[in-house]
């Protein structure tokens, strides 16, 4: 496996910069609701996207999926417009931050219901299997969702039907305000997944090489119709949603992940200037995307009426 | 057009066979729809009501998929498959079971097209059974068409004849949105004329079962059959009742119903669903808005009592509206 660490570093920096720009827009009152930022999952998001082929693979994500959608290659301006409720967003502002949909980039959908995206990825896996595309369905979910019936049922179903599916658990240690240790009865998500018959892997979201390697093995297993599970330790650097009082996680973790990959790059002989240039370039791109999105008109009656005219009112 | 007699179960089965033969993106998913999975020597039953008989033998186990008892997972899987290019027909054995997978219907299937702003189709059919009358008790007998129809984004159909069942299924199989096909258990075995080519029945188009001039009776599924029975009894008393079967619960053919009420001046809705905030209330509200000036009497509904479906036959029979109840309600309205 030949990793382009500089590219992954750049992508992780881009996600972080994008999210902090969104945070600034939250402060400015430009984000309609609450934004659940992907700060802390940048490395995991970049590594996962690197293991996938967006033309045949389909990913579903949780309410916290800005970074995942961007990592898969969703148009950052359209993502930003969607989050900001601007015309020209992915769904013209009908969907918003928790329902990003970019199947053209392999990002099938994120979800406002904790865990509900997981059976949807089983469907993508079923399509891949039925149509023999060679693709996989990938569900990304948190430690909170890991206790949802939808997730546990989907794990069993994937094994029973031999679906090409990967379950990716981002464990940031806390679901809203409740710790994973408190809520997870058995204490081991890996054991739980293995007991369903899933090929179970673990990875550290701060270690890009190990993370990529484990994700590569998990997806290879799924492509061979042995559904897989991988638990990736990640951070949640800015609370459940931006602006909420931080409850328990280490705020440095996500930043730490990016520092770790930078240290790895330096150890590999990439010079500090190249790292700095990559980071600055990513940040400029993020700033520009948000600025362009912000300049677009706000969604209103025209966009809603267009949808009603397509589907009609029921009665 | 040549027609043959067949049951609703057979008509649905034939529609599925023909559709699967013509389109290999159609797959069927559900519990025991093949039957006997993993059981040595078992012969496939083709579903508890036989609607999926012979599909697995003809189209293979990759397209006709028995699942664990995990409605959330397999309905969700069907939604995800519909998002990604397949046309799944997923069976929920009894409509009462939507309680265990409602998120995947309410939040996923119903909202996907909206949330994608129309970039994503959701060609999903949820086939399920409804209705009381066979002693199945409170958790296998409900009629939840009104509840489902209240969810924006879902099309809900309730056929009362074999021809309409096949025709509505054909339309659903060409639709780009999610359809809930509600098949009344008491109607599966009833014969009806079905055109050999299988008819097309568009969504949102009611069928006038019987023409009449004194009162409009709106009734779907098994209640349409009861209403038709009542018409003969009413005729003996010189009451001319018009029966309209909406066929599609949502979108509702308000125009046809309102036109009938403008002619008759009276509206009775007979429905097996909820007595409160149900389909009957929706029909009365819509007609009242559109044809108030034509009404000679207050519109009425005839629904079961606001309780779960009772088990013992003596209670279940009283609970269910039947033709004598329709006759009485109609006569009351004629006297009003």
XYZ file of C-alpha atoms in Angstrom:
651
model
C 0.000 0.000 0.000
C 1.465 3.308 -1.008
C -0.066 6.090 0.999
C 0.113 9.665 -0.073
C 0.359 11.028 3.438
C 0.754 14.606 2.297
C -2.510 14.375 0.386
C -4.292 12.901 3.409
C -2.773 15.576 5.661
C -4.013 18.252 3.297
C -7.502 16.742 3.252
C -7.614 16.523 7.061
C -6.500 20.165 7.318
C -9.173 21.142 4.828
C -11.922 19.424 6.858
C -10.780 21.073 10.070
C -10.557 24.502 8.485
C -13.970 24.048 6.850
C -15.515 23.108 10.187
C -14.023 26.075 11.994
C -15.318 28.347 9.243
C -18.770 26.815 9.810
C -18.300 27.475 13.534
C -17.593 31.129 12.745
C -20.793 31.255 10.708
C -22.680 29.719 13.668
C -21.364 32.591 15.783
C -22.477 35.039 13.097
C -25.996 33.559 13.081
C -25.700 32.262 9.521
C -26.315 28.562 10.329
C -30.051 27.872 10.787
C -29.813 25.162 13.455
C -27.131 23.373 15.390
C -23.965 22.164 13.695
C -22.308 18.932 14.813
C -18.713 19.458 13.773
C -16.366 16.771 12.483
C -13.429 18.202 14.388
C -11.681 15.140 15.747
C -12.564 12.730 12.934
C -10.533 14.376 10.149
C -7.908 11.646 9.947
C -10.489 8.857 10.113
C -12.589 10.583 7.429
C -9.610 11.039 5.125
C -8.360 7.491 5.706
C -11.770 5.951 5.087
C -12.271 7.882 1.848
C -8.813 6.752 0.782
C -9.839 3.100 1.178
C -12.941 3.513 -0.974
C -13.802 3.896 -4.619
C -16.495 6.581 -4.913
C -17.763 5.232 -8.213
C -18.833 1.864 -6.769
C -18.740 2.227 -2.993
C -21.466 3.975 -1.006
C -21.091 5.492 2.443
C -23.786 6.540 4.881
C -22.998 8.713 7.861
C -24.420 10.083 11.070
C -25.552 13.558 12.031
C -21.833 14.389 12.351
C -20.748 13.918 8.749
C -19.582 17.179 7.201
C -16.035 15.837 7.173
C -16.987 12.486 5.743
C -18.941 14.037 2.875
C -16.026 16.368 2.105
C -13.503 13.540 2.365
C -15.487 11.496 -0.149
C -15.282 14.398 -2.561
C -18.612 16.194 -2.205
C -18.395 19.708 -3.651
C -17.403 21.874 -0.651
C -19.291 24.902 -1.951
C -22.492 22.876 -2.283
C -21.928 21.340 1.153
C -21.385 24.792 2.647
C -24.445 26.222 0.901
C -26.541 23.351 2.212
C -25.344 23.885 5.782
C -25.912 27.630 5.493
C -29.375 27.221 3.897
C -28.322 28.861 0.635
C -29.606 28.394 -2.913
C -27.423 25.936 -4.797
C -26.728 23.738 -1.800
C -26.631 19.984 -2.335
C -30.404 19.886 -1.814
C -31.163 23.590 -2.163
C -31.403 23.949 1.581
C -34.240 21.462 2.016
C -32.021 19.008 3.903
C -29.346 20.826 5.881
C -26.408 19.877 8.021
C -27.679 16.478 9.199
C -28.915 15.249 5.804
C -26.070 15.743 3.364
C -26.623 13.714 0.202
C -23.917 13.420 -2.446
C -24.215 9.995 -4.100
C -22.226 11.274 -7.090
C -19.241 11.250 -4.722
C -20.121 7.946 -3.097
C -21.648 9.698 -0.096
C -25.162 8.289 -0.086
C -26.588 10.179 2.879
C -26.056 11.326 6.411
C -28.852 11.059 8.914
C -30.735 12.851 11.652
C -31.727 9.632 13.381
C -28.956 7.994 15.374
C -28.112 4.653 13.758
C -30.739 4.805 10.993
C -28.064 5.226 8.321
C -26.692 1.771 9.048
C -29.455 -0.369 7.449
C -29.342 2.030 4.470
C -25.723 1.061 3.867
C -26.824 -2.583 3.982
C -29.099 -1.664 1.076
C -26.200 -0.160 -0.838
C -24.302 -3.379 -0.174
C -27.236 -5.434 -1.418
C -27.355 -3.376 -4.616
C -23.619 -3.852 -5.130
C -24.006 -7.592 -4.611
C -27.090 -7.941 -6.807
C -25.681 -5.822 -9.629
C -22.198 -7.309 -9.197
C -20.486 -3.925 -9.119
C -17.714 -5.040 -6.779
C -18.635 -2.172 -4.481
C -19.227 -2.090 -0.757
C -21.786 -0.375 1.462
C -20.162 1.440 4.368
C -22.002 2.672 7.436
C -20.243 5.157 9.677
C -21.785 5.625 13.103
C -20.846 6.645 16.620
C -20.597 4.880 19.943
C -24.099 6.123 20.766
C -25.557 4.490 17.661
C -23.688 1.291 18.470
C -26.424 0.485 20.997
C -29.305 1.099 18.585
C -31.402 -1.841 17.445
C -31.101 -0.724 13.824
C -27.324 -1.127 14.042
C -27.362 -4.457 15.848
C -30.024 -5.850 13.494
C -28.038 -4.681 10.493
C -24.918 -6.422 11.807
C -26.777 -9.705 12.009
C -28.451 -9.165 8.646
C -25.169 -8.376 6.899
C -23.689 -11.652 8.114
C -26.850 -13.685 7.419
C -27.034 -12.382 3.839
C -23.242 -12.201 3.262
C -23.421 -8.536 2.281
C -20.350 -6.613 1.101
C -20.624 -4.203 3.989
C -18.327 -2.417 6.409
C -19.504 -1.113 9.769
C -17.275 1.772 10.834
C -17.683 2.774 14.459
C -16.209 6.171 15.278
C -15.784 5.888 19.017
C -15.319 9.345 20.505
C -16.185 8.110 23.959
C -19.362 10.072 24.478
C -22.841 10.192 22.957
C -24.206 13.699 23.461
C -23.520 13.768 27.236
C -23.468 10.039 28.027
C -20.225 8.116 28.085
C -19.676 5.102 25.865
C -18.442 3.180 28.898
C -21.718 3.828 30.739
C -23.976 3.047 27.771
C -22.191 0.088 26.208
C -23.282 -2.846 28.330
C -20.564 -5.281 27.401
C -17.725 -2.787 27.398
C -16.246 -4.088 24.157
C -17.647 -3.114 20.797
C -15.093 -5.327 19.051
C -16.244 -8.414 20.948
C -19.839 -7.538 20.242
C -19.205 -7.207 16.505
C -17.167 -10.390 16.393
C -19.960 -12.282 18.125
C -22.239 -11.386 15.220
C -19.736 -13.061 12.933
C -18.285 -9.844 11.574
C -14.604 -9.628 10.744
C -13.642 -7.152 13.441
C -10.772 -4.656 13.343
C -9.602 -1.811 15.514
C -7.741 1.372 14.604
C -6.471 4.542 16.187
C -7.836 7.631 14.473
C -4.626 9.442 15.383
C -2.388 6.964 13.592
C -2.888 7.456 9.901
C -0.836 4.450 8.771
C -2.542 1.956 11.073
C -5.911 3.516 10.342
C -5.477 3.196 6.575
C -4.142 -0.318 6.893
C -7.057 -1.514 9.060
C -9.619 0.164 6.811
C -8.013 -1.399 3.766
C -8.253 -4.864 5.347
C -11.847 -4.294 6.463
C -12.987 -3.187 3.006
C -11.104 -6.048 1.340
C -12.932 -8.477 3.612
C -16.285 -6.921 2.741
C -15.535 -7.016 -0.969
C -15.081 -10.758 -0.545
C -18.602 -10.888 1.005
C -17.280 -11.239 4.538
C -18.844 -8.202 6.203
C -16.479 -6.338 8.472
C -16.510 -4.058 11.475
C -13.897 -1.545 12.452
C -13.735 0.560 15.575
C -11.810 3.783 15.083
C -10.908 5.861 18.090
C -11.600 9.510 17.290
C -11.990 12.820 19.076
C -14.949 15.119 19.520
C -13.177 18.401 19.833
C -16.099 20.808 19.956
C -18.830 19.157 21.941
C -21.961 17.432 20.703
C -22.772 20.524 18.708
C -20.777 23.679 18.277
C -21.341 26.058 21.132
C -22.349 23.410 23.629
C -20.371 23.181 26.838
C -17.677 20.599 26.230
C -18.351 17.621 28.474
C -15.536 15.140 28.572
C -13.364 14.560 25.547
C -9.879 15.846 25.055
C -10.169 18.973 22.961
C -6.677 18.483 21.649
C -7.414 15.032 20.226
C -8.470 16.005 16.706
C -5.843 18.685 16.516
C -3.552 16.079 17.956
C -4.439 13.729 15.118
C -3.406 16.315 12.579
C -0.217 17.047 14.525
C 0.496 13.310 14.557
C 0.207 12.958 10.806
C 2.380 16.046 10.389
C 5.013 14.514 12.640
C 4.822 11.358 10.551
C 5.347 13.398 7.387
C 8.395 15.121 8.858
C 9.786 11.760 9.963
C 9.289 10.520 6.401
C 11.484 13.368 5.162
C 8.837 15.768 3.902
C 10.027 19.217 4.796
C 8.156 21.493 7.158
C 7.626 24.093 4.470
C 5.763 21.623 2.261
C 3.528 20.714 5.220
C 2.891 24.370 5.934
C 2.073 25.049 2.295
C -0.344 22.096 2.172
C -2.058 23.280 5.342
C -2.297 26.897 4.156
C -3.581 25.813 0.775
C -6.293 23.667 2.378
C -7.298 26.492 4.703
C -7.544 28.957 1.833
C -9.741 26.542 -0.113
C -12.035 26.121 2.890
C -12.281 29.865 3.463
C -13.074 30.457 -0.183
C -15.761 27.746 -0.284
C -17.553 29.216 2.707
C -17.232 32.761 1.382
C -18.723 31.750 -1.960
C -21.555 29.893 -0.206
C -22.257 32.824 2.074
C -22.685 35.130 -0.917
C -25.460 32.958 -2.393
C -29.084 33.943 -1.769
C -30.951 32.374 1.134
C -33.422 29.609 0.377
C -37.086 30.604 0.554
C -40.461 30.229 -1.051
C -39.194 29.544 -4.570
C -37.253 26.456 -3.543
C -40.058 25.080 -1.352
C -42.681 25.732 -4.038
C -40.515 23.964 -6.614
C -40.538 20.835 -4.485
C -44.288 21.033 -3.866
C -44.863 21.423 -7.608
C -42.849 18.256 -8.263
C -44.609 16.030 -5.752
C -47.936 17.783 -5.335
C -49.744 18.085 -2.069
C -51.297 14.841 -0.866
C -54.957 15.603 -0.266
C -60.638 -7.466 -23.495
C -60.562 -11.028 -22.316
C -60.675 -11.527 -18.587
C -60.378 -14.455 -16.228
C -61.460 -15.056 -12.662
C -58.681 -15.061 -10.139
C -58.132 -14.226 -6.483
C -56.343 -11.117 -5.270
C -53.437 -13.284 -4.085
C -53.120 -14.793 -7.572
C -53.445 -11.417 -9.285
C -50.676 -9.966 -7.120
C -48.538 -13.037 -7.687
C -48.958 -12.780 -11.457
C -48.136 -9.077 -11.413
C -44.942 -9.802 -9.474
C -43.962 -12.621 -11.825
C -44.407 -10.472 -14.907
C -42.641 -7.481 -13.414
C -39.654 -9.539 -12.275
C -39.397 -11.160 -15.681
C -39.328 -7.765 -17.369
C -36.998 -5.915 -14.977
C -34.118 -7.604 -13.191
C -33.703 -4.650 -10.857
C -36.864 -5.743 -9.086
C -36.081 -7.800 -6.018
C -38.338 -9.120 -3.257
C -37.328 -9.010 0.397
C -39.153 -10.236 3.475
C -39.759 -12.812 6.156
C -40.649 -16.274 4.838
C -41.434 -14.958 1.360
C -39.516 -17.916 -0.033
C -40.044 -20.033 3.037
C -38.027 -22.763 4.668
C -34.653 -21.007 4.441
C -32.014 -23.200 6.035
C -34.473 -25.981 6.808
C -33.457 -29.269 5.269
C -36.123 -30.761 3.012
C -38.504 -27.837 3.436
C -40.604 -26.898 0.434
C -40.894 -23.164 -0.181
C -44.317 -21.825 0.707
C -44.046 -18.489 -1.085
C -45.200 -16.283 1.759
C -47.799 -16.773 4.458
C -50.541 -15.765 1.997
C -48.876 -17.284 -1.058
C -48.381 -13.957 -2.838
C -44.695 -14.619 -3.542
C -45.173 -18.222 -4.651
C -42.823 -19.450 -7.346
C -40.755 -16.264 -7.484
C -37.648 -17.768 -5.913
C -37.827 -20.851 -8.150
C -38.033 -18.638 -11.231
C -35.824 -15.670 -10.383
C -33.418 -17.159 -7.870
C -32.542 -16.579 -4.263
C -30.444 -13.524 -5.115
C -33.610 -11.690 -6.114
C -36.091 -13.245 -3.708
C -34.577 -12.885 -0.285
C -35.730 -14.382 2.975
C -34.567 -12.374 5.960
C -34.143 -12.762 9.690
C -37.034 -11.321 11.714
C -35.489 -7.856 11.693
C -37.936 -5.446 10.109
C -35.834 -2.380 10.888
C -32.776 -3.870 9.219
C -34.442 -5.335 6.161
C -36.858 -2.466 5.487
C -33.883 -0.136 5.896
C -31.878 -2.342 3.574
C -34.684 -2.117 1.027
C -34.675 1.698 1.339
C -30.908 1.774 0.804
C -31.217 -0.589 -2.152
C -33.879 1.684 -3.667
C -31.534 4.652 -3.204
C -28.812 2.889 -5.149
C -30.527 1.499 -8.214
C -32.658 -1.495 -7.298
C -36.451 -1.590 -7.166
C -37.187 -3.562 -4.010
C -40.571 -4.978 -3.093
C -40.306 -5.491 0.640
C -42.960 -7.351 2.586
C -43.998 -6.506 6.125
C -46.084 -9.514 7.019
C -48.756 -7.608 8.978
C -49.143 -3.846 8.962
C -49.094 -3.847 12.754
C -45.383 -4.700 12.464
C -44.578 -1.239 11.114
C -44.283 -0.400 14.795
C -40.919 -2.128 14.890
C -39.501 -0.450 11.779
C -41.362 2.829 11.589
C -38.235 4.967 11.559
C -37.149 3.430 8.293
C -40.578 4.231 6.799
C -41.263 7.604 8.441
C -37.801 9.153 8.331
C -35.914 7.259 5.662
C -38.213 6.012 2.889
C -40.655 8.918 3.076
C -38.062 11.701 3.274
C -35.249 10.549 0.982
C -36.543 12.165 -2.200
C -37.307 15.416 -0.409
C -33.963 15.502 1.381
C -32.170 14.949 -1.905
C -34.344 17.657 -3.472
C -35.401 15.165 -6.126
C -31.869 14.093 -7.065
C -32.570 10.637 -5.703
C -35.443 8.357 -6.659
C -36.847 5.964 -4.120
C -38.584 3.240 -6.131
C -39.631 1.179 -3.128
C -42.766 -0.855 -2.592
C -43.721 -1.911 0.900
C -46.286 -4.676 0.643
C -48.197 -5.353 3.823
C -51.470 -6.822 5.003
C -54.240 -5.040 6.868
C -57.609 -5.706 8.331
C -59.645 -7.573 10.899
C -62.147 -10.402 10.585
C -60.137 -13.560 11.096
C -59.532 -13.735 14.827
C -55.904 -12.685 14.504
C -56.170 -10.319 17.443
C -54.986 -6.819 18.163
C -51.446 -7.079 16.775
C -52.167 -8.747 13.431
C -55.417 -7.030 12.390
C -55.127 -3.263 12.410
C -55.829 -0.988 9.448
C -53.113 1.639 9.473
C -53.630 3.194 6.045
C -54.636 6.537 7.532
C -51.586 6.647 9.772
C -49.281 5.888 6.850
C -51.089 8.337 4.570
C -50.443 11.109 7.091
C -46.710 10.805 6.402
C -45.643 13.244 3.682
C -43.782 11.433 0.930
C -45.605 8.111 0.991
C -48.140 6.862 -1.534
C -50.645 4.515 0.117
C -52.951 2.189 -1.800
C -55.712 -0.135 -0.547
C -57.174 -2.260 -3.349
C -60.553 -3.963 -2.928
C -60.541 -6.159 -6.048
C -58.012 -8.512 -7.673
C -57.874 -6.297 -10.769
C -57.173 -3.157 -8.762
C -54.555 -4.992 -6.716
C -52.658 -6.078 -9.826
C -53.124 -2.688 -11.479
C -51.977 -0.647 -8.494
C -48.976 -2.931 -8.033
C -48.078 -2.418 -11.694
C -48.240 1.338 -11.233
C -46.200 1.166 -8.035
C -43.562 -0.874 -9.871
C -43.112 2.028 -12.296
C -43.191 4.786 -9.690
C -40.122 6.736 -8.640
C -41.308 7.158 -5.059
C -42.156 4.882 -2.136
C -45.540 3.145 -2.170
C -47.190 1.248 0.648
C -49.407 -1.449 -0.825
C -51.959 -2.541 1.770
C -53.535 -5.889 1.053
C -56.610 -6.760 3.092
C -56.329 -10.291 4.471
C -60.040 -11.016 4.008
C -59.825 -10.133 0.321
C -56.912 -12.392 -0.708
C -59.154 -15.339 -1.491
C -62.018 -13.514 -3.179
C -62.377 -14.024 -6.925
C -62.720 -11.210 -9.397
C -62.395 -10.591 -13.119
C -58.894 -9.626 -14.144
C -57.852 -8.743 -17.678
C -55.267 -11.181 -18.971
C -52.836 -8.369 -19.729
C -53.302 -7.130 -16.143
C -54.885 -3.677 -16.044
C -53.132 -0.400 -15.285
C -54.630 1.480 -12.358
C -53.217 4.975 -11.891
C -52.585 6.449 -8.437
C -55.062 9.058 -7.266
C -57.974 7.807 -9.327
C -61.054 6.525 -7.504
C -63.395 3.891 -8.908
C -67.157 4.272 -8.855
C -68.276 0.849 -7.666
C -72.000 1.541 -7.975
C -73.699 4.650 -9.313
C -76.476 6.250 -7.299
C -78.152 9.563 -6.626
C -79.117 9.860 -2.926
C -75.895 9.407 -0.983
C -72.175 8.961 -1.612
C -70.549 6.154 0.338
C -66.743 6.229 0.318
C -65.142 2.937 1.313
C -61.794 1.241 0.635
C -60.509 -2.346 0.864
C -62.915 -4.726 2.661
C -65.262 -1.857 3.483
C -65.823 -1.306 -0.249
C -67.141 -4.859 -0.421
C -69.401 -4.244 2.579
C -70.643 -1.008 1.036
C -71.486 -2.766 -2.209
C -73.484 -5.328 -0.226
C -75.326 -2.501 1.498
C -76.343 -0.933 -1.806
C -78.647 -3.840 -2.652
C -80.296 -3.686 0.766
C -80.768 0.070 0.451
C -82.282 -0.282 -3.024
C -85.039 -2.394 -1.502
C -85.903 0.692 0.539
C -85.729 2.948 -2.512
C -82.439 4.546 -1.494
C -80.021 4.989 -4.361
C -76.474 4.879 -2.971
C -73.322 5.651 -4.915
C -70.238 3.772 -3.739
C -66.806 5.191 -4.422
C -63.689 3.173 -3.741
C -60.781 5.628 -3.551
C -58.288 2.786 -4.191
C -55.467 5.202 -3.468
C -55.587 6.548 0.069
C -52.918 9.090 -0.769
C -52.972 10.869 -3.140
C -56.726 10.953 -2.591
C -59.050 11.537 -5.537
C -60.936 14.351 -3.810
C -62.263 15.640 -7.134
C -64.212 12.453 -7.889
C -65.570 12.182 -4.370
C -66.577 15.856 -4.251
C -68.239 15.581 -7.661
C -70.279 12.664 -6.399
C -71.275 14.544 -3.251
C -72.324 17.549 -5.345
C -74.678 15.147 -7.115
C -76.013 13.279 -4.066
C -75.741 15.921 -1.338
C -74.745 13.352 1.271
C -71.464 11.729 2.351
C -70.895 8.623 4.451
C -67.344 7.342 4.863
C -67.057 3.718 5.929
C -63.571 2.880 7.090
C -61.847 0.157 9.058
C -59.129 2.551 10.233
C -58.855 4.966 13.111
C -62.023 6.458 14.573
C -60.049 9.580 15.478
C -57.804 11.518 13.076
C -58.049 8.730 10.557
C -58.761 8.330 6.859
C -62.513 8.888 7.309
C -61.859 12.242 8.966
C -59.518 13.231 6.135
C -62.170 12.449 3.496
C -64.876 14.347 5.369
C -62.611 17.364 5.868
C -61.587 17.480 2.210
C -65.135 17.094 0.893
C -66.532 19.608 3.356
C -63.985 22.153 2.194
C -64.831 21.597 -1.456
C -68.562 20.848 -1.524
C -70.028 22.377 1.615
C -72.819 24.159 -0.224
C -74.027 20.897 -1.758
C -74.419 19.057 1.549
C -77.990 18.260 2.578
C -76.884 16.551 5.801
C -73.819 16.563 7.995
C -71.237 14.134 6.608
C -70.825 11.017 8.711
C -68.259 8.330 9.251
C -68.736 4.719 10.188
C -65.580 3.387 11.822
C -64.864 0.712 14.405
C -64.866 1.843 18.036
C -61.715 3.620 19.174
C -60.162 0.446 20.614
C -57.649 -2.141 19.392
C -59.136 -5.015 17.382
C -60.739 -7.567 19.757
C -59.902 -11.250 19.422
C -63.067 -13.288 20.152
C -65.305 -13.558 17.070
C -68.385 -12.354 18.928
C -66.598 -9.124 19.781
C -64.640 -8.766 16.546
C -67.786 -9.028 14.424
C -69.449 -6.266 16.402
C -66.305 -4.154 16.255
C -66.083 -4.320 12.447
C -68.462 -2.156 10.416
C -70.656 -4.380 8.207
C -73.348 -3.907 5.595
C -76.279 -3.710 8.078
C -74.427 -0.902 9.912
C -73.982 0.907 6.609
C -77.693 0.507 5.811
C -78.644 1.913 9.211
C -76.254 4.861 8.995
C -77.498 5.647 5.494
C -81.142 5.498 6.530
C -80.398 7.799 9.457
C -78.844 10.286 7.079
C -81.693 10.039 4.586
C -84.120 10.828 7.386
C -82.078 13.768 8.546
